[in-house]
RNA sequence: GAGGUAGUAGCUCAGUAGGUUAGAGCGUCAGUUUGUGGCACUGAAGGUCGUGGGUUCGAGACCCAUUUAUCUCCCCA
């Protein structure tokens, strides 16, 4: 028997890690619920054709596919061999793989909305917190199995939704106390406008991919990439000039668009402006850790976005991490599954990256990983019976308590309690049992005192 | 999918130019002492040196493959 192992890019989570993750999840859940979102869950696997073609060429490659069962059935061999040939050619074939692991939460949600359209009440607001899987090569902040928390609103075009989602981002990171949060916003329509401005509508994807790299490769790098992607010098010049407009000068870009009568670009600017105006009304004046910045170079890879797009980073110098959240509006995601004219907008939180950032900056509360509040030392015989009665009473009060299950030596039990991080030790020996009270040791102060069970309860509550 | 770095006890690592029974600290376990944890002391367990080949009289060290981790590109949360 070889050493046990787990698949590449997956992890076991210790009790401490799970507690910390739950801290994040509970906090987000509370915000989502407060904003009127309802929870749903979807299966870990989807039909492969539900997912294929939704995430771009690169995305398709990263979908974990599941091999069909029963391929050894002799009557299927002919089909299976043909299917394998197709797969070797780079095509998918349902006779070999017809299911795949969930790649994100947005496409399954679109599928969900279409399947449940007659029972949903629109506008429908849902949140979803589940793992997703990507066959990417693991590296820092990149796992093959990780959790996303999404909240989406479908069935309404109102930009109030965009403003609310920006509120949710900033409120969540405020409550999590993560510093230096930068929320960048842009509009796909502005990007379309830029493409139209230089008569390169067919090169929209190439343009967005190239300018998205501005902060990474610099202006010259972007120019080079635009050239490589087939744009001429005039077009490249226009693009560079437009995206270099100071980010808060929507007016300036609007003039450029108006001069050439680029309707879609003008609309993108108006939407961004309205979104921020609504957001201004919603914003919490206590926020001191985040800011919103308009960034014309923000592109976002997923091909289905059509309107306002957003991405969140922690730009604290002490952390180096890709985006910890992203989202945007998609006008026709359900159209892919046959339900036309249903617009949606949503954002995603990358739980594992948020966790990594918080761990690195030591932002988890000290007591987040403490479970048991008190432990009763077991001294055996009649004391054990009395200890069980005390245990029961404490648990009835909702105090997380355990009784050491064996009457081991005193120092063993003390050591166990200390190493577990349990803050209170309850000592019950003959004297305590006879007087129907307890002795309590507080590890923080190192002091101990005798008290009644009622006093014990009020101490621990 | 392409490339760089790494893999020695549970953890962090040492192991000189390949040479006899592979080491340390921490942790674990047993015990001593402190009225019951943290401190100190005594002792013990624990490694087929990621895996599989190869070179060599001899390999933890060299070569190849593979796997895992980590980083860059790509792309993303």
Short mmCIF file of C-alpha atoms (C1' of nucleotides) in Angstrom, two decimals:
data_model
loop_
_atom_site.label_atom_id
_atom_site.label_comp_id
_atom_site.label_asym_id
_atom_site.label_seq_id
_atom_site.Cartn_x
_atom_site.Cartn_y
_atom_site.Cartn_z
CA UNK A 1 0.00 0.00 0.00
CA UNK A 2 1.52 3.31 -1.08
CA UNK A 3 1.22 6.47 0.96
CA UNK A 4 -2.27 7.99 0.72
CA UNK A 5 -2.58 11.21 -1.21
CA UNK A 6 -5.17 13.59 -2.58
CA UNK A 7 -5.54 14.95 -6.13
CA UNK A 8 -3.36 17.83 -7.23
CA UNK A 9 -4.64 21.23 -6.21
CA UNK A 10 -7.02 19.90 -3.53
CA UNK A 11 -6.58 20.22 0.21
CA UNK A 12 -7.66 18.78 3.51
CA UNK A 13 -8.88 21.46 5.88
CA UNK A 14 -8.04 21.35 9.58
CA UNK A 15 -10.58 22.33 12.24
CA UNK A 16 -8.93 25.72 12.61
CA UNK A 17 -9.06 26.41 8.88
CA UNK A 18 -12.68 25.32 8.62
CA UNK A 19 -13.62 27.60 11.51
CA UNK A 20 -11.91 30.55 9.86
CA UNK A 21 -13.60 29.84 6.55
CA UNK A 22 -16.93 29.58 8.29
CA UNK A 23 -16.27 32.96 9.82
CA UNK A 24 -16.04 34.42 6.31
CA UNK A 25 -19.00 32.44 5.00
CA UNK A 26 -21.24 33.35 7.92
CA UNK A 27 -20.41 37.00 7.56
CA UNK A 28 -21.17 36.99 3.84
CA UNK A 29 -24.33 34.98 4.36
CA UNK A 30 -25.57 37.53 6.83
CA UNK A 31 -24.96 40.39 4.41
CA UNK A 32 -26.66 38.55 1.55
CA UNK A 33 -29.67 37.75 3.72
CA UNK A 34 -29.86 41.32 4.94
CA UNK A 35 -29.99 42.47 1.34
CA UNK A 36 -32.83 40.10 0.53
CA UNK A 37 -31.01 37.38 -1.34
CA UNK A 38 -32.20 33.79 -1.13
CA UNK A 39 -29.94 30.74 -0.99
CA UNK A 40 -29.90 28.05 -3.63
CA UNK A 41 -27.60 25.16 -4.38
CA UNK A 42 -26.92 23.39 -7.65
CA UNK A 43 -25.30 20.01 -8.33
CA UNK A 44 -21.53 19.56 -8.27
CA UNK A 45 -21.74 18.27 -11.81
CA UNK A 46 -23.55 19.66 -14.80
CA UNK A 47 -24.12 18.29 -18.25
CA UNK A 48 -21.00 19.08 -20.21
CA UNK A 49 -22.91 20.89 -22.94
CA UNK A 50 -24.32 23.25 -20.31
CA UNK A 51 -20.82 24.46 -19.57
CA UNK A 52 -19.00 24.22 -22.88
CA UNK A 53 -18.55 27.39 -24.84
CA UNK A 54 -19.52 29.69 -21.97
CA UNK A 55 -16.10 30.61 -20.65
CA UNK A 56 -14.15 31.18 -23.83
CA UNK A 57 -11.65 28.87 -25.41
CA UNK A 58 -9.35 28.92 -22.40
CA UNK A 59 -12.22 28.23 -20.06
CA UNK A 60 -13.35 25.18 -21.99
CA UNK A 61 -9.92 23.71 -21.60
CA UNK A 62 -10.08 24.10 -17.82
CA UNK A 63 -13.37 22.28 -17.31
CA UNK A 64 -12.99 19.03 -15.40
CA UNK A 65 -14.74 16.39 -17.46
CA UNK A 66 -16.15 13.19 -16.03
CA UNK A 67 -15.68 9.92 -17.85
CA UNK A 68 -18.94 8.13 -18.59
CA UNK A 69 -19.73 4.97 -16.71
CA UNK A 70 -20.36 1.68 -18.39
CA UNK A 71 -17.89 2.16 -21.22
CA UNK A 72 -16.97 -1.52 -20.89
CA UNK A 73 -20.42 -2.45 -22.17
CA UNK A 74 -19.62 -4.42 -25.33
CA UNK A 75 -22.62 -3.06 -27.21
CA UNK A 76 -21.20 0.47 -26.84
CA UNK A 77 -17.67 -0.26 -27.94
CA UNK A 78 -18.17 0.96 -31.48
CA UNK A 79 -19.59 4.30 -30.32
CA UNK A 80 -16.95 4.63 -27.64
CA UNK A 81 -14.11 4.14 -30.09
CA UNK A 82 -15.57 6.75 -32.43
CA UNK A 83 -16.02 9.06 -29.46
CA UNK A 84 -12.41 8.60 -28.42
CA UNK A 85 -11.30 9.55 -31.92
CA UNK A 86 -13.34 12.74 -31.63
CA UNK A 87 -11.84 13.51 -28.24
CA UNK A 88 -8.35 12.97 -29.62
CA UNK A 89 -9.23 15.54 -32.28
CA UNK A 90 -10.04 17.98 -29.49
CA UNK A 91 -13.81 17.65 -29.82
CA UNK A 92 -16.16 16.56 -27.09
CA UNK A 93 -18.35 13.55 -27.48
CA UNK A 94 -21.21 12.63 -25.17
CA UNK A 95 -20.46 8.99 -25.76
CA UNK A 96 -17.31 9.42 -23.72
CA UNK A 97 -17.99 12.36 -21.42
CA UNK A 98 -21.38 13.89 -20.91
CA UNK A 99 -20.90 15.44 -17.49
CA UNK A 100 -18.42 17.85 -15.97
CA UNK A 101 -17.67 19.44 -12.62
CA UNK A 102 -19.05 22.91 -12.00
CA UNK A 103 -16.63 25.59 -13.25
CA UNK A 104 -18.31 28.59 -11.65
CA UNK A 105 -21.66 29.45 -10.07
CA UNK A 106 -22.98 31.83 -12.71
CA UNK A 107 -23.65 29.49 -15.63
CA UNK A 108 -25.31 26.87 -13.43
CA UNK A 109 -27.44 29.68 -12.04
CA UNK A 110 -28.49 30.75 -15.54
CA UNK A 111 -29.39 27.14 -16.25
CA UNK A 112 -31.31 27.06 -12.96
CA UNK A 113 -33.26 30.20 -13.79
CA UNK A 114 -34.31 28.81 -17.16
CA UNK A 115 -35.38 25.48 -15.70
CA UNK A 116 -37.29 27.09 -12.83
CA UNK A 117 -38.55 30.18 -14.65
CA UNK A 118 -42.22 29.45 -13.97
CA UNK A 119 -41.80 29.10 -10.23
CA UNK A 120 -39.44 32.03 -9.70
CA UNK A 121 -40.66 35.44 -8.67
CA UNK A 122 -38.80 38.11 -10.62
CA UNK A 123 -36.65 40.03 -10.01
CA UNK A 124 -35.01 37.00 -8.46
CA UNK A 125 -32.18 37.54 -5.99
CA UNK A 126 -30.12 34.53 -5.06
CA UNK A 127 -26.86 33.75 -3.32
CA UNK A 128 -24.91 30.57 -3.58
CA UNK A 129 -21.86 29.36 -1.67
CA UNK A 130 -20.35 26.20 -3.09
CA UNK A 131 -17.09 24.76 -4.37
CA UNK A 132 -16.10 24.97 -8.03
CA UNK A 133 -13.39 23.09 -9.91
CA UNK A 134 -10.90 24.17 -12.53
CA UNK A 135 -8.22 22.03 -14.20
CA UNK A 136 -5.73 24.87 -13.93
CA UNK A 137 -2.17 24.38 -12.84
CA UNK A 138 -2.08 25.13 -9.12
CA UNK A 139 0.04 27.98 -7.81
CA UNK A 140 -0.17 30.72 -5.25
CA UNK A 141 -3.80 31.63 -4.68
CA UNK A 142 -4.87 29.19 -7.35
CA UNK A 143 -6.47 25.91 -6.49
CA UNK A 144 -8.22 23.23 -8.49
CA UNK A 145 -11.02 23.07 -5.98
CA UNK A 146 -12.12 26.30 -4.37
CA UNK A 147 -15.21 28.03 -3.05
CA UNK A 148 -17.09 30.89 -4.55
CA UNK A 149 -19.86 32.94 -3.02
CA UNK A 150 -22.04 34.53 -5.64
CA UNK A 151 -24.98 36.83 -5.40
CA UNK A 152 -26.97 37.68 -8.50
CA UNK A 153 -30.14 39.51 -9.44
CA UNK A 154 -31.96 38.52 -12.61
CA UNK A 155 -35.00 39.94 -14.29
CA UNK A 156 -34.25 43.63 -14.00
CA UNK A 157 -32.16 46.13 -15.92
CA UNK A 158 -32.05 48.69 -13.16
CA UNK A 159 -28.64 50.02 -12.29
CA UNK A 160 -29.74 50.10 -8.68
CA UNK A 161 -28.67 46.45 -8.72
CA UNK A 162 -25.17 47.34 -9.79
CA UNK A 163 -25.04 49.92 -7.04
CA UNK A 164 -26.23 47.38 -4.48
CA UNK A 165 -23.61 44.88 -5.49
CA UNK A 166 -20.91 47.49 -5.08
CA UNK A 167 -22.39 48.14 -1.64
CA UNK A 168 -22.20 44.42 -0.83
CA UNK A 169 -18.57 44.22 -1.85
CA UNK A 170 -17.51 47.19 0.18
CA UNK A 171 -19.62 46.32 3.21
CA UNK A 172 -18.32 42.75 3.22
CA UNK A 173 -14.68 43.77 3.07
CA UNK A 174 -15.35 46.45 5.65
CA UNK A 175 -16.79 43.88 8.05
CA UNK A 176 -13.95 41.48 7.30
CA UNK A 177 -11.58 44.35 8.11
CA UNK A 178 -9.41 43.79 5.05
CA UNK A 179 -7.44 46.95 4.28
CA UNK A 180 -6.58 48.52 0.92
CA UNK A 181 -9.52 47.18 -1.03
CA UNK A 182 -9.70 48.51 -4.55
CA UNK A 183 -12.97 48.03 -6.40
CA UNK A 184 -12.45 48.71 -10.08
CA UNK A 185 -15.41 49.27 -12.36
CA UNK A 186 -15.81 49.62 -16.08
CA UNK A 187 -18.39 48.86 -18.71
CA UNK A 188 -18.19 46.42 -21.56
CA UNK A 189 -20.10 49.04 -23.52
CA UNK A 190 -17.24 51.48 -23.08
CA UNK A 191 -14.88 48.83 -24.36
CA UNK A 192 -17.20 48.25 -27.31
CA UNK A 193 -17.26 51.97 -27.83
CA UNK A 194 -13.50 52.10 -27.96
CA UNK A 195 -13.46 49.28 -30.50
CA UNK A 196 -16.08 51.05 -32.57
CA UNK A 197 -14.23 54.34 -32.26
CA UNK A 198 -11.29 52.88 -34.11
CA UNK A 199 -13.41 50.78 -36.46
CA UNK A 200 -12.30 47.48 -34.99
CA UNK A 201 -15.53 46.01 -33.65
CA UNK A 202 -14.43 42.58 -34.82
CA UNK A 203 -11.30 42.91 -32.69
CA UNK A 204 -13.11 43.68 -29.44
CA UNK A 205 -11.82 40.57 -27.68
CA UNK A 206 -8.26 41.18 -28.84
CA UNK A 207 -8.44 44.77 -27.65
CA UNK A 208 -9.79 43.87 -24.21
CA UNK A 209 -7.25 41.11 -23.68
CA UNK A 210 -4.43 43.48 -24.59
CA UNK A 211 -5.44 46.52 -22.58
CA UNK A 212 -6.30 44.39 -19.56
CA UNK A 213 -2.57 43.88 -19.17
CA UNK A 214 -1.71 47.56 -18.91
CA UNK A 215 -0.75 47.52 -15.24
CA UNK A 216 1.29 44.38 -15.80
CA UNK A 217 3.21 45.02 -19.02
CA UNK A 218 2.95 48.78 -19.27
CA UNK A 219 1.93 50.96 -22.15
CA UNK A 220 4.61 49.68 -24.52
CA UNK A 221 3.64 46.10 -23.80
CA UNK A 222 0.03 46.86 -24.63
CA UNK A 223 0.99 48.61 -27.86
CA UNK A 224 3.08 45.64 -28.84
CA UNK A 225 0.29 43.20 -28.11
CA UNK A 226 -2.27 45.29 -29.99
CA UNK A 227 0.02 45.30 -33.00
CA UNK A 228 0.50 41.57 -32.76
CA UNK A 229 -3.24 41.17 -32.65
CA UNK A 230 -3.59 42.91 -35.98
CA UNK A 231 -4.44 46.52 -35.17
CA UNK A 232 -2.84 49.25 -37.22
CA UNK A 233 -0.95 52.20 -35.79
CA UNK A 234 -3.84 54.64 -36.02
CA UNK A 235 -6.14 52.23 -34.18
CA UNK A 236 -3.52 51.51 -31.53
CA UNK A 237 -2.96 55.22 -31.08
CA UNK A 238 -6.66 55.85 -30.58
CA UNK A 239 -7.00 53.01 -28.09
CA UNK A 240 -4.02 54.11 -26.02
CA UNK A 241 -5.26 57.69 -26.00
CA UNK A 242 -8.79 56.73 -24.92
CA UNK A 243 -7.82 54.37 -22.11
CA UNK A 244 -5.25 56.79 -20.81
CA UNK A 245 -7.89 59.40 -20.12
CA UNK A 246 -7.82 60.07 -16.42
CA UNK A 247 -10.10 57.57 -14.83
CA UNK A 248 -12.42 60.04 -13.16
CA UNK A 249 -12.93 62.00 -16.35
CA UNK A 250 -15.95 60.27 -17.72
CA UNK A 251 -16.87 63.61 -19.30
CA UNK A 252 -13.73 63.67 -21.35
CA UNK A 253 -14.27 60.21 -22.78
CA UNK A 254 -17.91 61.08 -23.41
CA UNK A 255 -16.86 64.01 -25.57
CA UNK A 256 -14.67 61.71 -27.62
CA UNK A 257 -17.53 59.29 -28.12
CA UNK A 258 -20.01 62.06 -28.88
CA UNK A 259 -17.72 63.53 -31.52
CA UNK A 260 -17.81 60.26 -33.40
CA UNK A 261 -21.38 59.45 -32.43
CA UNK A 262 -20.49 56.19 -30.70
CA UNK A 263 -23.88 55.42 -29.15
CA UNK A 264 -22.84 52.32 -27.23
CA UNK A 265 -19.89 54.08 -25.64
CA UNK A 266 -22.05 57.00 -24.55
CA UNK A 267 -24.50 54.55 -23.04
CA UNK A 268 -21.72 52.79 -21.16
CA UNK A 269 -20.63 56.08 -19.67
CA UNK A 270 -24.16 56.96 -18.64
CA UNK A 271 -24.60 53.58 -16.97
CA UNK A 272 -21.38 53.91 -15.06
CA UNK A 273 -22.36 57.38 -13.96
CA UNK A 274 -25.81 56.30 -12.79
CA UNK A 275 -24.44 53.26 -11.00
CA UNK A 276 -22.03 55.39 -9.03
CA UNK A 277 -24.73 57.93 -8.25
CA UNK A 278 -27.00 55.25 -6.80
CA UNK A 279 -24.08 53.79 -4.93
CA UNK A 280 -23.35 57.19 -3.43
CA UNK A 281 -26.77 57.03 -1.72
CA UNK A 282 -26.17 53.52 -0.38
CA UNK A 283 -22.65 53.88 0.85
CA UNK A 284 -21.68 53.51 4.44
CA UNK A 285 -19.79 56.50 5.78
CA UNK A 286 -17.72 54.26 8.03
CA UNK A 287 -16.00 52.64 5.09
CA UNK A 288 -12.37 53.56 5.34
CA UNK A 289 -10.72 50.54 3.83
CA UNK A 290 -12.01 50.53 0.26
CA UNK A 291 -12.35 52.77 -2.72
CA UNK A 292 -14.03 52.57 -6.09
CA UNK A 293 -12.05 53.43 -9.15
CA UNK A 294 -13.17 53.67 -12.74
CA UNK A 295 -10.69 51.78 -14.87
CA UNK A 296 -11.14 51.74 -18.63
CA UNK A 297 -8.57 48.97 -18.93
CA UNK A 298 -10.55 46.54 -16.81
CA UNK A 299 -11.78 43.85 -19.19
CA UNK A 300 -12.54 40.58 -17.35
CA UNK A 301 -12.14 37.42 -19.27
CA UNK A 302 -15.52 35.80 -19.16
CA UNK A 303 -17.13 36.37 -22.48
CA UNK A 304 -20.71 36.74 -21.32
CA UNK A 305 -20.54 40.16 -19.68
CA UNK A 306 -22.30 42.98 -21.54
CA UNK A 307 -22.60 45.99 -19.23
CA UNK A 308 -20.98 47.19 -16.04
CA UNK A 309 -18.10 44.98 -14.91
CA UNK A 310 -16.30 45.00 -11.59
CA UNK A 311 -13.25 43.44 -10.05
CA UNK A 312 -11.90 43.58 -6.50
CA UNK A 313 -8.29 43.44 -5.39
CA UNK A 314 -6.47 43.83 -2.14
CA UNK A 315 -3.61 46.15 -3.00
CA UNK A 316 -1.98 46.00 0.40
CA UNK A 317 1.77 45.90 -0.20
CA UNK A 318 2.08 42.96 2.18
CA UNK A 319 -0.04 40.71 -0.01
CA UNK A 320 0.38 39.59 -3.55
CA UNK A 321 -2.81 38.07 -4.75
CA UNK A 322 -4.91 38.16 -7.88
CA UNK A 323 -8.47 39.37 -7.78
CA UNK A 324 -10.51 38.29 -4.78
CA UNK A 325 -13.83 39.01 -6.43
CA UNK A 326 -15.37 39.94 -9.72
CA UNK A 327 -18.63 40.22 -11.57
CA UNK A 328 -20.78 42.21 -13.88
CA UNK A 329 -23.93 42.39 -15.94
CA UNK A 330 -24.86 39.78 -18.50
CA UNK A 331 -27.78 40.66 -20.73
CA UNK A 332 -28.43 37.36 -22.33
CA UNK A 333 -27.00 34.55 -20.27
CA UNK A 334 -30.33 32.73 -20.02
CA UNK A 335 -30.75 33.20 -23.75
CA UNK A 336 -28.08 30.55 -24.17
CA UNK A 337 -30.55 28.15 -22.62
CA UNK A 338 -33.61 29.42 -24.47
CA UNK A 339 -34.97 32.17 -22.25
CA UNK A 340 -34.64 35.50 -24.04
CA UNK A 341 -34.66 39.04 -22.70
CA UNK A 342 -33.72 38.31 -19.14
CA UNK A 343 -30.90 40.48 -17.87
CA UNK A 344 -28.88 39.65 -14.81
CA UNK A 345 -26.06 41.08 -12.79
CA UNK A 346 -23.97 39.47 -10.12
CA UNK A 347 -20.70 39.36 -8.25
CA UNK A 348 -18.53 36.60 -6.92
CA UNK A 349 -16.36 36.37 -3.81
CA UNK A 350 -13.28 34.13 -4.03
CA UNK A 351 -13.37 32.61 -0.58
CA UNK A 352 -10.02 30.83 -0.68
CA UNK A 353 -8.15 33.92 -1.81
CA UNK A 354 -9.93 36.07 0.76
CA UNK A 355 -8.90 33.48 3.33
CA UNK A 356 -5.29 33.60 2.18
CA UNK A 357 -5.22 37.40 2.33
CA UNK A 358 -6.75 37.46 5.81
CA UNK A 359 -4.36 34.79 7.03
CA UNK A 360 -1.39 36.67 5.69
CA UNK A 361 -2.51 39.92 7.28
CA UNK A 362 -3.58 38.09 10.47
CA UNK A 363 -7.08 39.48 10.34
CA UNK A 364 -8.98 36.58 11.86
CA UNK A 365 -10.33 37.27 15.33
CA UNK A 366 -8.34 35.56 18.07
CA UNK A 367 -11.22 33.50 19.33
CA UNK A 368 -12.55 32.38 15.95
CA UNK A 369 -10.98 28.95 16.18
CA UNK A 370 -12.00 28.22 19.75
CA UNK A 371 -14.86 25.78 19.91
CA UNK A 372 -15.17 24.29 23.36
CA UNK A 373 -15.62 26.82 26.14
CA UNK A 374 -15.04 24.57 29.12
CA UNK A 375 -13.87 21.07 29.90
CA UNK A 376 -14.58 19.05 33.02
CA UNK A 377 -11.68 17.12 34.50
CA UNK A 378 -12.62 13.51 35.06
CA UNK A 379 -11.63 12.15 38.46
CA UNK A 380 -13.63 8.95 38.12
CA UNK A 381 -16.09 6.98 40.25
CA UNK A 382 -18.89 8.99 41.82
CA UNK A 383 -17.33 12.26 40.67
CA UNK A 384 -17.75 11.14 37.10
CA UNK A 385 -21.49 10.77 37.56
CA UNK A 386 -21.75 14.21 39.12
CA UNK A 387 -19.61 15.57 36.27
CA UNK A 388 -22.08 14.20 33.77
CA UNK A 389 -24.88 16.07 35.55
CA UNK A 390 -22.89 19.32 35.42
CA UNK A 391 -22.07 18.69 31.77
CA UNK A 392 -25.73 18.29 30.95
CA UNK A 393 -26.70 21.52 32.68
CA UNK A 394 -24.02 23.54 30.91
CA UNK A 395 -24.98 22.17 27.51
CA UNK A 396 -28.62 22.95 28.19
CA UNK A 397 -27.51 26.56 28.57
CA UNK A 398 -25.85 26.40 25.18
CA UNK A 399 -22.33 26.42 26.62
CA UNK A 400 -19.97 24.30 24.54
CA UNK A 401 -18.66 21.86 27.13
CA UNK A 402 -16.96 18.53 27.16
CA UNK A 403 -16.08 16.03 29.85
CA UNK A 404 -12.73 14.29 29.57
CA UNK A 405 -13.87 10.73 28.88
CA UNK A 406 -11.31 8.94 31.04
CA UNK A 407 -10.02 9.45 34.55
CA UNK A 408 -6.42 9.95 33.42
CA UNK A 409 -3.79 11.62 35.53
CA UNK A 410 -4.54 15.18 36.41
CA UNK A 411 -1.70 16.74 34.47
CA UNK A 412 -2.64 14.78 31.33
CA UNK A 413 -6.10 16.22 31.37
CA UNK A 414 -4.84 19.71 32.11
CA UNK A 415 -2.40 19.48 29.27
CA UNK A 416 -5.11 18.29 26.93
CA UNK A 417 -7.30 21.25 27.88
CA UNK A 418 -4.46 23.72 27.45
CA UNK A 419 -3.33 22.35 24.10
CA UNK A 420 -6.89 22.37 22.81
CA UNK A 421 -7.13 26.05 23.66
CA UNK A 422 -10.12 25.52 25.94
CA UNK A 423 -10.30 28.62 28.14
CA UNK A 424 -11.97 27.15 31.25
CA UNK A 425 -11.31 23.98 33.18
CA UNK A 426 -13.89 22.68 35.61
CA UNK A 427 -12.47 20.56 38.42
CA UNK A 428 -14.70 18.16 40.23
CA UNK A 429 -13.32 16.09 43.07
CA UNK A 430 -14.92 14.63 46.19
CA UNK A 431 -15.16 17.96 47.98
CA UNK A 432 -16.92 19.65 45.07
CA UNK A 433 -19.32 16.74 44.64
CA UNK A 434 -20.18 16.73 48.33
CA UNK A 435 -20.91 20.43 48.29
CA UNK A 436 -22.66 20.22 44.89
CA UNK A 437 -20.50 22.95 43.46
CA UNK A 438 -17.43 23.16 41.18
CA UNK A 439 -13.96 24.59 41.03
CA UNK A 440 -13.16 26.59 37.93
CA UNK A 441 -9.78 27.43 36.53
CA UNK A 442 -9.46 30.26 34.05
CA UNK A 443 -6.47 29.64 31.82
CA UNK A 444 -6.20 33.30 30.87
CA UNK A 445 -5.63 34.45 34.43
CA UNK A 446 -4.34 31.15 35.79
CA UNK A 447 -6.60 31.59 38.79
CA UNK A 448 -9.20 29.21 40.10
CA UNK A 449 -12.10 29.47 42.47
CA UNK A 450 -14.97 27.44 43.87
CA UNK A 451 -18.48 28.38 42.86
CA UNK A 452 -22.01 27.09 42.52
CA UNK A 453 -23.25 25.68 39.26
CA UNK A 454 -25.42 28.77 38.79
CA UNK A 455 -22.38 30.99 39.20
CA UNK A 456 -20.48 28.77 36.80
CA UNK A 457 -23.16 29.20 34.16
CA UNK A 458 -23.17 32.95 34.46
CA UNK A 459 -19.37 32.98 34.30
CA UNK A 460 -19.34 30.99 31.10
CA UNK A 461 -22.29 32.62 29.34
"C1'" G B 1 -0.82 23.71 -22.10
"C1'" A B 2 4.97 25.83 -21.81
"C1'" G B 3 9.12 26.79 -18.52
"C1'" G B 4 12.18 27.49 -13.63
"C1'" U B 5 12.96 25.67 -8.41
"C1'" A B 6 12.28 21.99 -4.73
"C1'" G B 7 10.81 16.97 -2.18
"C1'" U B 8 15.50 13.85 3.95
"C1'" A B 9 11.46 11.64 10.93
"C1'" G B 10 4.50 14.57 12.51
"C1'" C B 11 6.84 19.95 11.60
"C1'" U B 12 11.37 23.16 10.27
"C1'" C B 13 15.74 21.77 8.35
"C1'" A B 14 21.46 19.70 8.49
"C1'" G B 15 23.81 16.01 5.74
"C1'" U B 16 30.72 18.63 3.29
"C1'" A B 17 34.25 16.31 -3.47
"C1'" G B 18 29.11 9.74 -3.78
"C1'" G B 19 32.14 5.55 1.00
"C1'" U B 20 30.62 1.67 6.90
"C1'" U B 21 24.95 1.55 11.81
"C1'" A B 22 21.20 9.05 8.14
"C1'" G B 23 21.46 13.71 12.32
"C1'" A B 24 19.52 18.27 15.15
"C1'" G B 25 15.65 21.41 17.07
"C1'" C B 26 10.53 21.43 17.88
"C1'" G B 27 6.51 18.02 18.49
"C1'" U B 28 4.83 12.98 20.21
"C1'" C B 29 4.97 9.03 23.98
"C1'" A B 30 6.69 7.25 29.03
"C1'" G B 31 8.63 9.14 33.62
"C1'" U B 32 10.55 12.94 37.49
"C1'" U B 33 9.58 17.82 39.73
"C1'" U B 34 6.23 22.24 40.40
"C1'" G B 35 -0.62 21.08 44.94
"C1'" U B 36 -3.36 20.85 38.58
"C1'" G B 37 -1.29 23.24 31.98
"C1'" G B 38 2.92 26.76 30.46
"C1'" C B 39 9.20 25.81 32.84
"C1'" A B 40 13.12 22.21 33.75
"C1'" C B 41 15.21 17.30 33.76
"C1'" U B 42 15.55 11.75 32.31
"C1'" G B 43 14.39 8.18 28.71
"C1'" A B 44 11.89 6.13 24.30
"C1'" A B 45 9.52 5.67 19.78
"C1'" G B 46 9.58 7.52 14.85
"C1'" G B 47 12.81 7.77 8.24
"C1'" U B 48 13.01 1.44 2.64
"C1'" C B 49 16.03 9.94 2.28
"C1'" G B 50 8.52 11.49 -2.84
"C1'" U B 51 8.09 7.08 -6.40
"C1'" G B 52 10.32 4.00 -10.40
"C1'" G B 53 14.44 3.04 -13.35
"C1'" G B 54 19.82 3.88 -14.49
"C1'" U B 55 25.35 5.00 -13.73
"C1'" U B 56 28.88 2.95 -9.91
"C1'" C B 57 32.46 -1.91 -6.22
"C1'" G B 58 29.27 1.55 -3.49
"C1'" A B 59 23.99 6.79 -4.29
"C1'" G B 60 20.14 10.76 0.37
"C1'" A B 61 23.84 12.92 -2.87
"C1'" C B 62 25.03 11.92 -10.08
"C1'" C B 63 21.57 10.86 -14.74
"C1'" C B 64 16.46 9.85 -16.77
"C1'" A B 65 11.29 9.33 -16.04
"C1'" U B 66 7.19 10.12 -12.93
"C1'" U B 67 4.51 12.50 -8.99
"C1'" U B 68 3.59 16.44 -5.48
"C1'" A B 69 4.55 21.44 -3.88
"C1'" U B 70 6.09 26.30 -5.22
"C1'" C B 71 6.99 30.28 -8.86
"C1'" U B 72 6.66 32.60 -14.04
"C1'" C B 73 3.78 32.63 -18.74
"C1'" C B 74 -1.36 31.82 -20.23
"C1'" C B 75 -5.86 32.58 -17.80
"C1'" C B 76 -8.46 33.50 -13.63
"C1'" A B 77 -11.33 33.55 -7.85
#
